[in-house]
mmCIF file of C-alpha atoms (C1' of nucleotides) in Angstrom:
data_model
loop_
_atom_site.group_PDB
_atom_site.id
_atom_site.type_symbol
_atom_site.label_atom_id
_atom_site.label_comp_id
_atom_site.label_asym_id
_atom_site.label_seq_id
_atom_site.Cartn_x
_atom_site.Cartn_y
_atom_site.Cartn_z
ATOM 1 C CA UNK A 1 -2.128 -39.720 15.972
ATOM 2 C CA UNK A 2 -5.581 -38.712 16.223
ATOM 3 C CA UNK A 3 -5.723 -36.395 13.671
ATOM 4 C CA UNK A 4 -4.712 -39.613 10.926
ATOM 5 C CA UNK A 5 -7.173 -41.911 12.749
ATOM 6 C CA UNK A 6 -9.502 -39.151 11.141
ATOM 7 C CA UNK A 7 -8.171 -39.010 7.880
ATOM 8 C CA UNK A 8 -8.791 -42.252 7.677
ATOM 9 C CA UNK A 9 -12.042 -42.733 9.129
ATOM 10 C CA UNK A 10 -12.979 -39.648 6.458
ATOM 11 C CA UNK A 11 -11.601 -41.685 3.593
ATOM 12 C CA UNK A 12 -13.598 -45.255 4.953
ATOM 13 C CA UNK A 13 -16.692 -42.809 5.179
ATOM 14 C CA UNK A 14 -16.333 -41.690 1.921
ATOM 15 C CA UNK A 15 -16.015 -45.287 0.799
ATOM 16 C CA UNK A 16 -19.039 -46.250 2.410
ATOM 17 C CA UNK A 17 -21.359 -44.118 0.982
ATOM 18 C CA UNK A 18 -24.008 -45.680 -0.370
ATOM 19 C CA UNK A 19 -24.924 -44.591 -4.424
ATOM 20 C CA UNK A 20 -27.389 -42.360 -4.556
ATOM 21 C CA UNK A 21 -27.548 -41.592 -0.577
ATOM 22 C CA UNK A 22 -27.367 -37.864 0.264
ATOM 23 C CA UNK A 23 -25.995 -36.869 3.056
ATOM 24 C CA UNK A 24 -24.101 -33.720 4.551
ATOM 25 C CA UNK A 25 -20.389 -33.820 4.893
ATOM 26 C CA UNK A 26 -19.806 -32.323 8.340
ATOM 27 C CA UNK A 27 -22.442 -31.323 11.139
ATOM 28 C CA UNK A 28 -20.971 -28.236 13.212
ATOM 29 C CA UNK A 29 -22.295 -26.450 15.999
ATOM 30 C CA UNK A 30 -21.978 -22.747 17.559
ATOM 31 C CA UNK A 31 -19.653 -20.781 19.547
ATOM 32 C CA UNK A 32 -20.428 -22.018 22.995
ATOM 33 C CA UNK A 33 -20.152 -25.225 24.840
ATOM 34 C CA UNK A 34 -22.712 -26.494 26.684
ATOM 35 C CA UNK A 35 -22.187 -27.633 30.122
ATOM 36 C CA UNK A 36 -18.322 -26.678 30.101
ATOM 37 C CA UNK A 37 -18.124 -23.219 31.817
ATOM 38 C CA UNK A 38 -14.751 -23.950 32.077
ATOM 39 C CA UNK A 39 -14.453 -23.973 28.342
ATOM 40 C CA UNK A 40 -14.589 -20.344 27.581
ATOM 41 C CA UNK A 41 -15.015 -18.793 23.873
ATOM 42 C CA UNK A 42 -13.530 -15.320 24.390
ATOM 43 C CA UNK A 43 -11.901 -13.001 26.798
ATOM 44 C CA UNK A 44 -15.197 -11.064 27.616
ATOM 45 C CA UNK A 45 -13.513 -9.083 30.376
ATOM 46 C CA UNK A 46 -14.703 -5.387 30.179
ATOM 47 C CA UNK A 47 -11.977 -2.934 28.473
ATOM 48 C CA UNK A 48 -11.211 -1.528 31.443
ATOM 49 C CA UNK A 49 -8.948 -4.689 32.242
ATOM 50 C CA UNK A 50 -7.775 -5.118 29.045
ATOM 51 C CA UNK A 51 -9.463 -8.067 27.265
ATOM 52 C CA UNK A 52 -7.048 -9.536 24.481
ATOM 53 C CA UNK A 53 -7.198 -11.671 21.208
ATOM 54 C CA UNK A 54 -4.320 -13.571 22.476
ATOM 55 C CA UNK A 55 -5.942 -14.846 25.279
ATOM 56 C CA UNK A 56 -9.501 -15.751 23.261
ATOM 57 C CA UNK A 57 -7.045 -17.919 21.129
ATOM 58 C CA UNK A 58 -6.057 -19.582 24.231
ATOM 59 C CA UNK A 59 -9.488 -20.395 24.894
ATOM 60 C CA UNK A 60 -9.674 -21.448 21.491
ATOM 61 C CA UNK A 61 -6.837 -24.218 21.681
ATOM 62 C CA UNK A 62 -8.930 -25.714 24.666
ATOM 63 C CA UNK A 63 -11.821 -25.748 22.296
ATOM 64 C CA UNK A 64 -10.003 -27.719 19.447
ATOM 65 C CA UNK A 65 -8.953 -30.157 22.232
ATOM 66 C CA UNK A 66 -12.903 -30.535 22.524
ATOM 67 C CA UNK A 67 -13.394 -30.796 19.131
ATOM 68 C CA UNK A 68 -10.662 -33.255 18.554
ATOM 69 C CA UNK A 69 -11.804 -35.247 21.328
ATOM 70 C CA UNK A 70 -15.273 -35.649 19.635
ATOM 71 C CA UNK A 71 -14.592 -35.879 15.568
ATOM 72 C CA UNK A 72 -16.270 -32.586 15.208
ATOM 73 C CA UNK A 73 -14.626 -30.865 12.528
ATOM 74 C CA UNK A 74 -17.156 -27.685 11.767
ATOM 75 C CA UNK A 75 -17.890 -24.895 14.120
ATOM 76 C CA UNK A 76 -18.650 -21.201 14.674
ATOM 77 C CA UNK A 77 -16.563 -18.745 16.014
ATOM 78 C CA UNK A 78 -17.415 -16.421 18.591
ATOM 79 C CA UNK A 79 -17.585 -12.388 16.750
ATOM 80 C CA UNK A 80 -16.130 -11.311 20.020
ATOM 81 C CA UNK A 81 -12.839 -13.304 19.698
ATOM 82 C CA UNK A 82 -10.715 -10.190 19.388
ATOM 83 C CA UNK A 83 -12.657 -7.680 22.036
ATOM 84 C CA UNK A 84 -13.362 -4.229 21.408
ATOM 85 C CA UNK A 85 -11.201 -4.705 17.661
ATOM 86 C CA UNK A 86 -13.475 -2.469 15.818
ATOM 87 C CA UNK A 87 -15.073 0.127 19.116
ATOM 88 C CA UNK A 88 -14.877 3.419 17.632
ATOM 89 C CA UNK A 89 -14.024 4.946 20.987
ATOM 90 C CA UNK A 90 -11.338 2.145 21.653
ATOM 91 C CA UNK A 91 -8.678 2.613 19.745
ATOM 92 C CA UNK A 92 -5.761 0.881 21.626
ATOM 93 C CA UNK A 93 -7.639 -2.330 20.798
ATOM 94 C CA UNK A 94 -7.666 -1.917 17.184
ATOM 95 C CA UNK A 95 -4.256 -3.900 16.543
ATOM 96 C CA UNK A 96 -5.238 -7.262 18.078
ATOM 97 C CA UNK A 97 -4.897 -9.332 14.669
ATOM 98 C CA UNK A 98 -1.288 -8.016 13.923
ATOM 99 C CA UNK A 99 -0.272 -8.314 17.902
ATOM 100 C CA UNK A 100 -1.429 -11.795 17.383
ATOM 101 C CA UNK A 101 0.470 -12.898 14.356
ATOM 102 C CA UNK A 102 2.193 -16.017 15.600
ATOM 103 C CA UNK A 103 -0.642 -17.316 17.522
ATOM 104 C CA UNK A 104 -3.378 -16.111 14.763
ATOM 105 C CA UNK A 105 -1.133 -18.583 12.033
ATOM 106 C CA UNK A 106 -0.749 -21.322 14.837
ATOM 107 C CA UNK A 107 -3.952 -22.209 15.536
ATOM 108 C CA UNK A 108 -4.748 -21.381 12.027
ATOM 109 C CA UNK A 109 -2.539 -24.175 10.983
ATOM 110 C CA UNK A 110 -4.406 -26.345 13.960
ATOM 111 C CA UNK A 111 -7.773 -25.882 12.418
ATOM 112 C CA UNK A 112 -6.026 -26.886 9.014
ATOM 113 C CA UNK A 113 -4.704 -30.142 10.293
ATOM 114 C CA UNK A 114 -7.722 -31.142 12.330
ATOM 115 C CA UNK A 115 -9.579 -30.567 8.647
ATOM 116 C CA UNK A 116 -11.906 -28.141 10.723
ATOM 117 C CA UNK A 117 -14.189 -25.889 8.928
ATOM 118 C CA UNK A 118 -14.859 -22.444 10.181
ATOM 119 C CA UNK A 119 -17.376 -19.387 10.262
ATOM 120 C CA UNK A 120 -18.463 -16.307 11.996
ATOM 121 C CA UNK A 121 -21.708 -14.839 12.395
ATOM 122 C CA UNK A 122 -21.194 -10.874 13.352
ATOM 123 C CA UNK A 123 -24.015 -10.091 15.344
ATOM 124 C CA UNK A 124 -27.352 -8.197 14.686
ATOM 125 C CA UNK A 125 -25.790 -5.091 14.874
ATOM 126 C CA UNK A 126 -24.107 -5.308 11.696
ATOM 127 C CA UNK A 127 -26.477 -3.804 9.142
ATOM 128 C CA UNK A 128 -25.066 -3.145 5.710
ATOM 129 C CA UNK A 129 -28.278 -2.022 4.287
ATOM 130 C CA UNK A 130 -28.992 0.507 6.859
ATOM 131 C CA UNK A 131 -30.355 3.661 5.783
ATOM 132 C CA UNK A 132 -28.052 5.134 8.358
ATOM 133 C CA UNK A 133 -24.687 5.856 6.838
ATOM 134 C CA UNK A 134 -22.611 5.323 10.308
ATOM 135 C CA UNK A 135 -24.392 1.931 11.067
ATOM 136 C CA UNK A 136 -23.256 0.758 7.211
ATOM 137 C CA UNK A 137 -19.878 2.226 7.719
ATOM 138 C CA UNK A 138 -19.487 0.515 10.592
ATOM 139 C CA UNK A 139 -20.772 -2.782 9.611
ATOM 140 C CA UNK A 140 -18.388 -2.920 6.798
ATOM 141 C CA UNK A 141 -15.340 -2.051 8.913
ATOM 142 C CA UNK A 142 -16.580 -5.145 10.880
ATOM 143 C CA UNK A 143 -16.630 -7.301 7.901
ATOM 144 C CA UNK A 144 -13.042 -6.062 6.947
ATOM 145 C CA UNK A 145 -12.087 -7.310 10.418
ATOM 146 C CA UNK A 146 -13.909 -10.743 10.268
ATOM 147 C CA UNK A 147 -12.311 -11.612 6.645
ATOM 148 C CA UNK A 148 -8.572 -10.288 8.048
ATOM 149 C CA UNK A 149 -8.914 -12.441 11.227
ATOM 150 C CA UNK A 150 -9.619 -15.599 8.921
ATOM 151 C CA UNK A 151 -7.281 -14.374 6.240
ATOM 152 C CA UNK A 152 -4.550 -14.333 9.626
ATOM 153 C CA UNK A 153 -5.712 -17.767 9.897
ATOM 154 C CA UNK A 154 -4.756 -18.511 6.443
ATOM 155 C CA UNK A 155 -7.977 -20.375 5.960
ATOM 156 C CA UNK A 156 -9.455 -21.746 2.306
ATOM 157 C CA UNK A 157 -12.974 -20.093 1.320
ATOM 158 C CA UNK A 158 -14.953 -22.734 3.116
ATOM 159 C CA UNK A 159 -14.127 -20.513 5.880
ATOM 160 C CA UNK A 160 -17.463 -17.726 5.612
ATOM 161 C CA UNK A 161 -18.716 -14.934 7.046
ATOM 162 C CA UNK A 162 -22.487 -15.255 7.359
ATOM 163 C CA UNK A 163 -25.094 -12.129 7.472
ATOM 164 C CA UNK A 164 -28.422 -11.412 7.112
ATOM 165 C CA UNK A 165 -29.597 -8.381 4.555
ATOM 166 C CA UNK A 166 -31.156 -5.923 7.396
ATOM 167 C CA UNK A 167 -33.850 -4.344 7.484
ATOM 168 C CA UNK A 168 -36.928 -3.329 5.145
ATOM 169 C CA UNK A 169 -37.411 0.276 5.938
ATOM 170 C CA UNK A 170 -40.957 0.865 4.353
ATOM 171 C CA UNK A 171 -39.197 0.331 0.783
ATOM 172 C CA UNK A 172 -38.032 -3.314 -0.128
ATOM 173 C CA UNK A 173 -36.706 -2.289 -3.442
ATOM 174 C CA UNK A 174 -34.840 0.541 -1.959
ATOM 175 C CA UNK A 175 -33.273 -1.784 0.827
ATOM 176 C CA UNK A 176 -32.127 -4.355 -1.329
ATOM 177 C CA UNK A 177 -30.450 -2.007 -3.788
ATOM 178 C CA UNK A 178 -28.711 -0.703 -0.900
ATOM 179 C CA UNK A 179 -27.178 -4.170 -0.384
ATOM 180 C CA UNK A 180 -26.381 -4.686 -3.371
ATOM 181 C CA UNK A 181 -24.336 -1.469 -4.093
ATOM 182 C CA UNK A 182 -22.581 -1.751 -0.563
ATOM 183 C CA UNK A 183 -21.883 -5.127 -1.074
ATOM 184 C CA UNK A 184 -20.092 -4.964 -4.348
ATOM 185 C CA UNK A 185 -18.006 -1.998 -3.189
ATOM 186 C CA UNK A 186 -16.977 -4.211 -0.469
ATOM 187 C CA UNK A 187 -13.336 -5.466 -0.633
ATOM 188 C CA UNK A 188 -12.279 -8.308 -2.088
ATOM 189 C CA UNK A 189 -10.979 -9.981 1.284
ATOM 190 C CA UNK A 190 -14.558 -9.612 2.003
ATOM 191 C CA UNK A 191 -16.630 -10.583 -0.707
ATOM 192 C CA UNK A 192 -14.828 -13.662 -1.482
ATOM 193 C CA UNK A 193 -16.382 -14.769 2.538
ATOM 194 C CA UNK A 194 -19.742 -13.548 2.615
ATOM 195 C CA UNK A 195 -22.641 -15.521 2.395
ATOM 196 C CA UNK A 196 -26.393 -14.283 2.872
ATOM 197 C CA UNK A 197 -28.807 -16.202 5.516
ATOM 198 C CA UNK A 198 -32.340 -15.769 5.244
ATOM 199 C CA UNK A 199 -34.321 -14.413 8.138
ATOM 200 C CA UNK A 200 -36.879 -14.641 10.261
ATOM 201 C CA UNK A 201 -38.887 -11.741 9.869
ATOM 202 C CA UNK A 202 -37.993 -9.237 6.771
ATOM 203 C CA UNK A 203 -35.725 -11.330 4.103
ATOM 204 C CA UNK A 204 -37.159 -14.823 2.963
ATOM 205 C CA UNK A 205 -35.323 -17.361 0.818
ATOM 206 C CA UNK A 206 -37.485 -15.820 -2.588
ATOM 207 C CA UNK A 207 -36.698 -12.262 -1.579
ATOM 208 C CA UNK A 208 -32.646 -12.978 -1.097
ATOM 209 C CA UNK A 209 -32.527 -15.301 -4.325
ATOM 210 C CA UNK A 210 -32.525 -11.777 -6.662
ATOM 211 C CA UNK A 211 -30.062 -10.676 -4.525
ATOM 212 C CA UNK A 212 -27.750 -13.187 -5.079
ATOM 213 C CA UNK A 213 -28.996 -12.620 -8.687
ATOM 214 C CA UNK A 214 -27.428 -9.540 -9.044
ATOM 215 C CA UNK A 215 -24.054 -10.044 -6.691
ATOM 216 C CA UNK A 216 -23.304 -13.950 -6.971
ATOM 217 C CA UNK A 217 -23.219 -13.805 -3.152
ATOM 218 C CA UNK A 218 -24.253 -17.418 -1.995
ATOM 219 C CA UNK A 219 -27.462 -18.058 0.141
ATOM 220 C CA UNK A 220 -27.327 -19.857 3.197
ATOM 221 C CA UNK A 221 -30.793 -21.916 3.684
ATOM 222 C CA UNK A 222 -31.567 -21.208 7.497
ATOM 223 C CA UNK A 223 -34.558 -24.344 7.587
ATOM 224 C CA UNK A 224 -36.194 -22.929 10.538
ATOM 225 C CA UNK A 225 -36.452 -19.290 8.961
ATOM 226 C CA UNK A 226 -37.813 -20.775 6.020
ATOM 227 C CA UNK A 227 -40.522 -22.624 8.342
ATOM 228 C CA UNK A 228 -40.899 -19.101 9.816
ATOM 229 C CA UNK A 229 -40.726 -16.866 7.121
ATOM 230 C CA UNK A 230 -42.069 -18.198 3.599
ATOM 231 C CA UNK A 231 -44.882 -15.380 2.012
ATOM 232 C CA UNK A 232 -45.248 -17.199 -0.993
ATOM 233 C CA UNK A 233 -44.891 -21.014 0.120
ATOM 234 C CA UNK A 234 -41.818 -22.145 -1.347
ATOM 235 C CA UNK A 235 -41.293 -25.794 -0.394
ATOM 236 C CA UNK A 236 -38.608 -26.539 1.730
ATOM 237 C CA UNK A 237 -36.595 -28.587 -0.835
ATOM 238 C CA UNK A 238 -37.073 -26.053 -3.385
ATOM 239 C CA UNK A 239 -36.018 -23.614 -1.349
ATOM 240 C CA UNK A 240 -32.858 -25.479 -0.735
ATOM 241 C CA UNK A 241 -31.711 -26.898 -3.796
ATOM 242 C CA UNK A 242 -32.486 -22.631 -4.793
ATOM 243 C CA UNK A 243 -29.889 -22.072 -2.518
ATOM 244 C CA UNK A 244 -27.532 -24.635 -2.869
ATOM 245 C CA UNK A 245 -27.197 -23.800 -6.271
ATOM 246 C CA UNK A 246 -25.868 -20.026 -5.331
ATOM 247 C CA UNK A 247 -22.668 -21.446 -4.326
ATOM 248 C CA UNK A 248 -19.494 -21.324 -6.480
ATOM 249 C CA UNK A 249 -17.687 -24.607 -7.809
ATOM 250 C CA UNK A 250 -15.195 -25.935 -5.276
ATOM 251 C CA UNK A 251 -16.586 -24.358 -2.129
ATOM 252 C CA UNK A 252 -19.043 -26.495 0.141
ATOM 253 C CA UNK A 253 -22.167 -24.817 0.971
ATOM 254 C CA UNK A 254 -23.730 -25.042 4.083
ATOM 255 C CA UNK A 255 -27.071 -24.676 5.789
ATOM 256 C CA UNK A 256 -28.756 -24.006 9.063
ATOM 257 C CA UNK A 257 -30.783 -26.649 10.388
ATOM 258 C CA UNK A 258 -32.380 -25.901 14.020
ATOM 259 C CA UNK A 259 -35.803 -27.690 15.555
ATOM 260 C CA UNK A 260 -38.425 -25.169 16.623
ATOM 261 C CA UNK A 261 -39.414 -24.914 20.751
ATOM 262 C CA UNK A 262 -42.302 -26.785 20.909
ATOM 263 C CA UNK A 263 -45.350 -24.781 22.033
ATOM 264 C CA UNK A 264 -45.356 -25.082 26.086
ATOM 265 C CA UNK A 265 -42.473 -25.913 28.380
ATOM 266 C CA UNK A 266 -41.669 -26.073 31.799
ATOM 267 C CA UNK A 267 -38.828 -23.839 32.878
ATOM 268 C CA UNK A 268 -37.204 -22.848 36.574
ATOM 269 C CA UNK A 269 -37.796 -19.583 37.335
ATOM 270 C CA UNK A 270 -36.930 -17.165 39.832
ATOM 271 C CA UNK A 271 -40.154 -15.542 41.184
ATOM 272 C CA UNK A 272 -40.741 -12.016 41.480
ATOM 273 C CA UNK A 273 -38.569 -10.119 44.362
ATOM 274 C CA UNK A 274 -37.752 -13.635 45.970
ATOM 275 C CA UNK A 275 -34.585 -15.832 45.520
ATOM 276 C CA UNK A 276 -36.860 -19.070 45.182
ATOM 277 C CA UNK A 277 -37.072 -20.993 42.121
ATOM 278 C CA UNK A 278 -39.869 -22.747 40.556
ATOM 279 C CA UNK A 279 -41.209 -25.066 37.737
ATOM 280 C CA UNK A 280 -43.368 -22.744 35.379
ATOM 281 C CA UNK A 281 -45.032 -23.243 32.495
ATOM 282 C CA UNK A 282 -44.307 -20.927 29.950
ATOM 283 C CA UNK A 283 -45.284 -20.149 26.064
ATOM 284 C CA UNK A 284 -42.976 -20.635 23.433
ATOM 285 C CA UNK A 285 -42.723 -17.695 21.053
ATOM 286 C CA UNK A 286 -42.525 -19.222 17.296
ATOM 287 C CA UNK A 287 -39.371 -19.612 15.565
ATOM 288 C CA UNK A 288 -37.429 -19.964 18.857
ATOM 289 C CA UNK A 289 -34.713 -23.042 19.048
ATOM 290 C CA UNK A 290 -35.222 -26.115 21.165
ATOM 291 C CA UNK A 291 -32.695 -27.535 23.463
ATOM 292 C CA UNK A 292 -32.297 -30.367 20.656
ATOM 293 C CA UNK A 293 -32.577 -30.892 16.879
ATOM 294 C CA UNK A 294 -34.927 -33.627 16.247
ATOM 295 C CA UNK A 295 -33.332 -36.186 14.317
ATOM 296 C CA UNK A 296 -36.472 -37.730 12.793
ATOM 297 C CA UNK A 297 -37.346 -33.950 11.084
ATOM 298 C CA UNK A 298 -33.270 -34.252 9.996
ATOM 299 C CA UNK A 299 -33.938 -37.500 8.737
ATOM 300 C CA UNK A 300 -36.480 -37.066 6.681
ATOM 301 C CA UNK A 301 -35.005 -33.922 5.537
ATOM 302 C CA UNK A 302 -31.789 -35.464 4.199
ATOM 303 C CA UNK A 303 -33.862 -38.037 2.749
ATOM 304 C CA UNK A 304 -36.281 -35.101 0.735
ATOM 305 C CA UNK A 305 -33.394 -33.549 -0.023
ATOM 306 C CA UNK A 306 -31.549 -35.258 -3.448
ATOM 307 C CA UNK A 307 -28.744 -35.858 -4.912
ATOM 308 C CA UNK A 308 -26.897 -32.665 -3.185
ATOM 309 C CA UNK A 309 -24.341 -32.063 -1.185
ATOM 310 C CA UNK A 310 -23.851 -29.879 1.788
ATOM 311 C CA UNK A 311 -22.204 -28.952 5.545
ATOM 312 C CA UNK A 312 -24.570 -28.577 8.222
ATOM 313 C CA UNK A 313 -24.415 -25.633 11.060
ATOM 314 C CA UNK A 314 -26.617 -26.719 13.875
ATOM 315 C CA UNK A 315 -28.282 -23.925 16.567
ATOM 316 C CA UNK A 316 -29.668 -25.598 19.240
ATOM 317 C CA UNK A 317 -29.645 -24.406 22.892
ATOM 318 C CA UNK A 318 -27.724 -27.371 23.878
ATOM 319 C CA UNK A 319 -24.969 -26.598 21.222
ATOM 320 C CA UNK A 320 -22.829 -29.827 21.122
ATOM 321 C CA UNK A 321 -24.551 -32.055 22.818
ATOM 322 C CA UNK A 322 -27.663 -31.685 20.634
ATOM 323 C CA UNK A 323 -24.543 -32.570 17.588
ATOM 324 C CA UNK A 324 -23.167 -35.711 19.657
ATOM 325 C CA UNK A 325 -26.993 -36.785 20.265
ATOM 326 C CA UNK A 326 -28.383 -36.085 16.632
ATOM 327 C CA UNK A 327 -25.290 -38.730 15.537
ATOM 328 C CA UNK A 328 -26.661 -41.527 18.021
ATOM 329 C CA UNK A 329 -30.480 -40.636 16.633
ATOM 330 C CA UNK A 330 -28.898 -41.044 13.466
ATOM 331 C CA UNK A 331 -26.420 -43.752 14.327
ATOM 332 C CA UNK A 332 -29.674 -45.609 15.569
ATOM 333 C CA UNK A 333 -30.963 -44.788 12.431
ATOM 334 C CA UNK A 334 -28.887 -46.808 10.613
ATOM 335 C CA UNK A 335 -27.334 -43.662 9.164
ATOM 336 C CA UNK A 336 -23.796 -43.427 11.294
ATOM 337 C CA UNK A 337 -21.809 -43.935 8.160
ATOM 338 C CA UNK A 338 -23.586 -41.061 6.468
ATOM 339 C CA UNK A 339 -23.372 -38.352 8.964
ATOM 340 C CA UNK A 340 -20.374 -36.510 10.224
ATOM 341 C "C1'" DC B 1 -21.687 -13.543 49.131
ATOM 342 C "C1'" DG B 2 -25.835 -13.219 46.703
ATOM 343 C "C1'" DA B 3 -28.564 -10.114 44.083
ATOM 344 C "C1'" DT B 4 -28.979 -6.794 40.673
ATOM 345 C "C1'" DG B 5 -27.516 -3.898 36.875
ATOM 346 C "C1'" DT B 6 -25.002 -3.486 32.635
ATOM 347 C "C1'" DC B 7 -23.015 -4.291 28.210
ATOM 348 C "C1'" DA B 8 -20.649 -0.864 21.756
ATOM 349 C "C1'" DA B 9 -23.708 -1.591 18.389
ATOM 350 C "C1'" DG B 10 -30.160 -2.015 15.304
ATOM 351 C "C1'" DG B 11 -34.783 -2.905 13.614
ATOM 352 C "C1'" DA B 12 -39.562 -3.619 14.003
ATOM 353 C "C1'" DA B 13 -43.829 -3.403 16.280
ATOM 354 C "C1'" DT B 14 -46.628 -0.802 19.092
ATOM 355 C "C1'" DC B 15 -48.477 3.078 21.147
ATOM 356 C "C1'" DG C 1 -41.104 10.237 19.286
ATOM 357 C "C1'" DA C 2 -40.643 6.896 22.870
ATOM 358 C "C1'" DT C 3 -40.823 2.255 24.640
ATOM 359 C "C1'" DT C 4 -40.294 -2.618 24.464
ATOM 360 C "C1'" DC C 5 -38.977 -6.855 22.512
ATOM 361 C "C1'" DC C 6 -35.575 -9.771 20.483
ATOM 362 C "C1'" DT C 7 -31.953 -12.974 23.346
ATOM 363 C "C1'" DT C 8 -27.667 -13.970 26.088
ATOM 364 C "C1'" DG C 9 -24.622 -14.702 29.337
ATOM 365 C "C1'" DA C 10 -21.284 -13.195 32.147
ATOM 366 C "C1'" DC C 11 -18.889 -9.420 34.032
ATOM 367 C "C1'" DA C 12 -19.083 -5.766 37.468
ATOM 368 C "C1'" DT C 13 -20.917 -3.571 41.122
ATOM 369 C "C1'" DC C 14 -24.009 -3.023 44.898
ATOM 370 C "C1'" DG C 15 -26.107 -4.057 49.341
#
DNA sequence: CGATGTCAAGGAATC
DNA sequence: GATTCCTTGACATCG
């Protein structure tokens, strides 16, 4: 069976290691799968024909099937998995998890035996420090509904629910003691699944480090953000081993590892009022992802990194297959032992 | 059938 | 105060 084949491949693996060698424990990827329309993530049918949970699971069997196939065992879920679950206007959809008990603890008990490891990522709309009452309200009725979809899974608390803080509002101090009261009036269901991610733009590892200060909410190190969004020039490795160290005993942490789009690239376009395509050269705007991760930057981060331990989310345009071609760079590298 | 418009939701930068 | 970008694809409708 292929799912014992793994087992013991994991325990050969673990075997293997060599002392002192660092490497992450699992490499996962996000939501979608590249080059498999087929393959679909969620029912995104408009509510008007009645989009339901029960068929996104569906979707998601044919997923696992993927991920069997390839040895991936980490991997985001799509925030849209139960459609419409939390529209204030759209009640009737509301009910999703508990009309989808049976198939909610089946595939639940799928991801436990393929030893997957799971996350969601609610989208950028979710805004718990919003000076806006409604938007807060709102994002923490969509937490409550992330943590009770993976609590219907009946998965362990390796299984997170990653967000950024928000926004900065004129008045840093003021935002982030907006988190932090918001977050620890949060339910337990939830707290016990967040993790923090730093950003881009407003939140960089050295301004989310005092908020996990004051909550014990672990930091997810996002590399390229850091790359992006570093005011005082924290070194990468510090600023990972900062955020490793955020995480409770017994639970993994993870990171976000993604390769920057490389200044200039050639993209098909459709031209202006015409149904022609066309090779054009177009700018990259900075802290986009590439199609790929570039294994020797992965390399020789592992190799920076120390004596730590840690999962690896990968966002890359070309999802997967980036995953099943960072293993050969690696593999080539003399490091297929190490990496998962 | 191909082309175009739309989608539940926010924040920041710019004017 | 209003507009645009961010970023994303696929559904839904239009011509």
């Amino acid at each position: 069976m292929v799912v014992e084949a793994d087992r013991t491949r994991a325990a050969q693996s673990e075997l293997d290691q060599p002392v002192g060698l660092i490497s992450p424990r699992r490499l996962g990827f996000a939501v979608k799968i590249a080059g498999r329309p087929d393959l679909k993530d969620h029912d995104s049918r408009r509510w008007q024909n009645e989009p339901h949970l029960r068929v996104s699971l569906e979707y998601l069997d044919r997923i696992f099937d993927y991920l069997a196939e390839h040895g991936i065992r980490m991997y985001r879920l799509s925030s849209d998995i139960a459609p419409y679950s939390t529209h204030p206007d759209l009640p009737q959809f509301h009910h999703q998890i508990e009309e989808s008990r049976e198939a909610l603890a089946a595939i639940g008990a799928r991801a436990r035996d393929l030893d997957l490891r799971l996350s969601m990522h609610p989208a950028q709309y979710i805004v718990l420090n919003s000076p806006h009452e409604h938007v807060a309200d709102a994002s923490i009725r969509d937490f409550a509904h992330h943590a009770d979809f993976l609590d219907a899974l009946d998965l362990d608390l390796d299984a997170k629910i990653v967000t950024h803080t928000g926004g900065v509002y004129g008045d840093r101090d003021a935002a982030a003691e907006r988190f932090v009261r918001r977050y620890e009036a949060l339910p337990e269901s939830v707290r016990r699944r967040l993790v923090l991610e730093n950003d881009e733009v407003s939140w960089a590892v050295e301004e989310i480090l005092p908020i996990h200060e004051r909550t014990g909410i672990p930091l997810v190190f996002d590399t390229l953000h850091h790359a992006v969004n570093n005011p005082s020039g924290i070194a990468p490795h510090e600023a990972l081993h900062r955020c490793l160290a955020t995480w409770p005993v017994g639970q993994m942490p993870k990171i976000h590892v993604s390769t920057q789009r490389s200044a200039n690239r050639e993209v098909s376009r459709r031209g202006p009022g015409s149904a022609t395509r066309s090779l054009v050269s177009v700018a990259a705007k900075p802290g986009q992802h590439d199609d790929w991760i570039d294994g020797g930057d992965f390399l020789a981060f592992l190799a920076g990194a120390g004596e730590v331990r840690f999962d690896v989310m990968l966002e890359a345009k070309q999802k997967q297959l980036a995953l099943l071609r960072l293993r050969e760079d690696l593999r080539a590298a003399g490091q297929a032992h190490d990496i998962w």
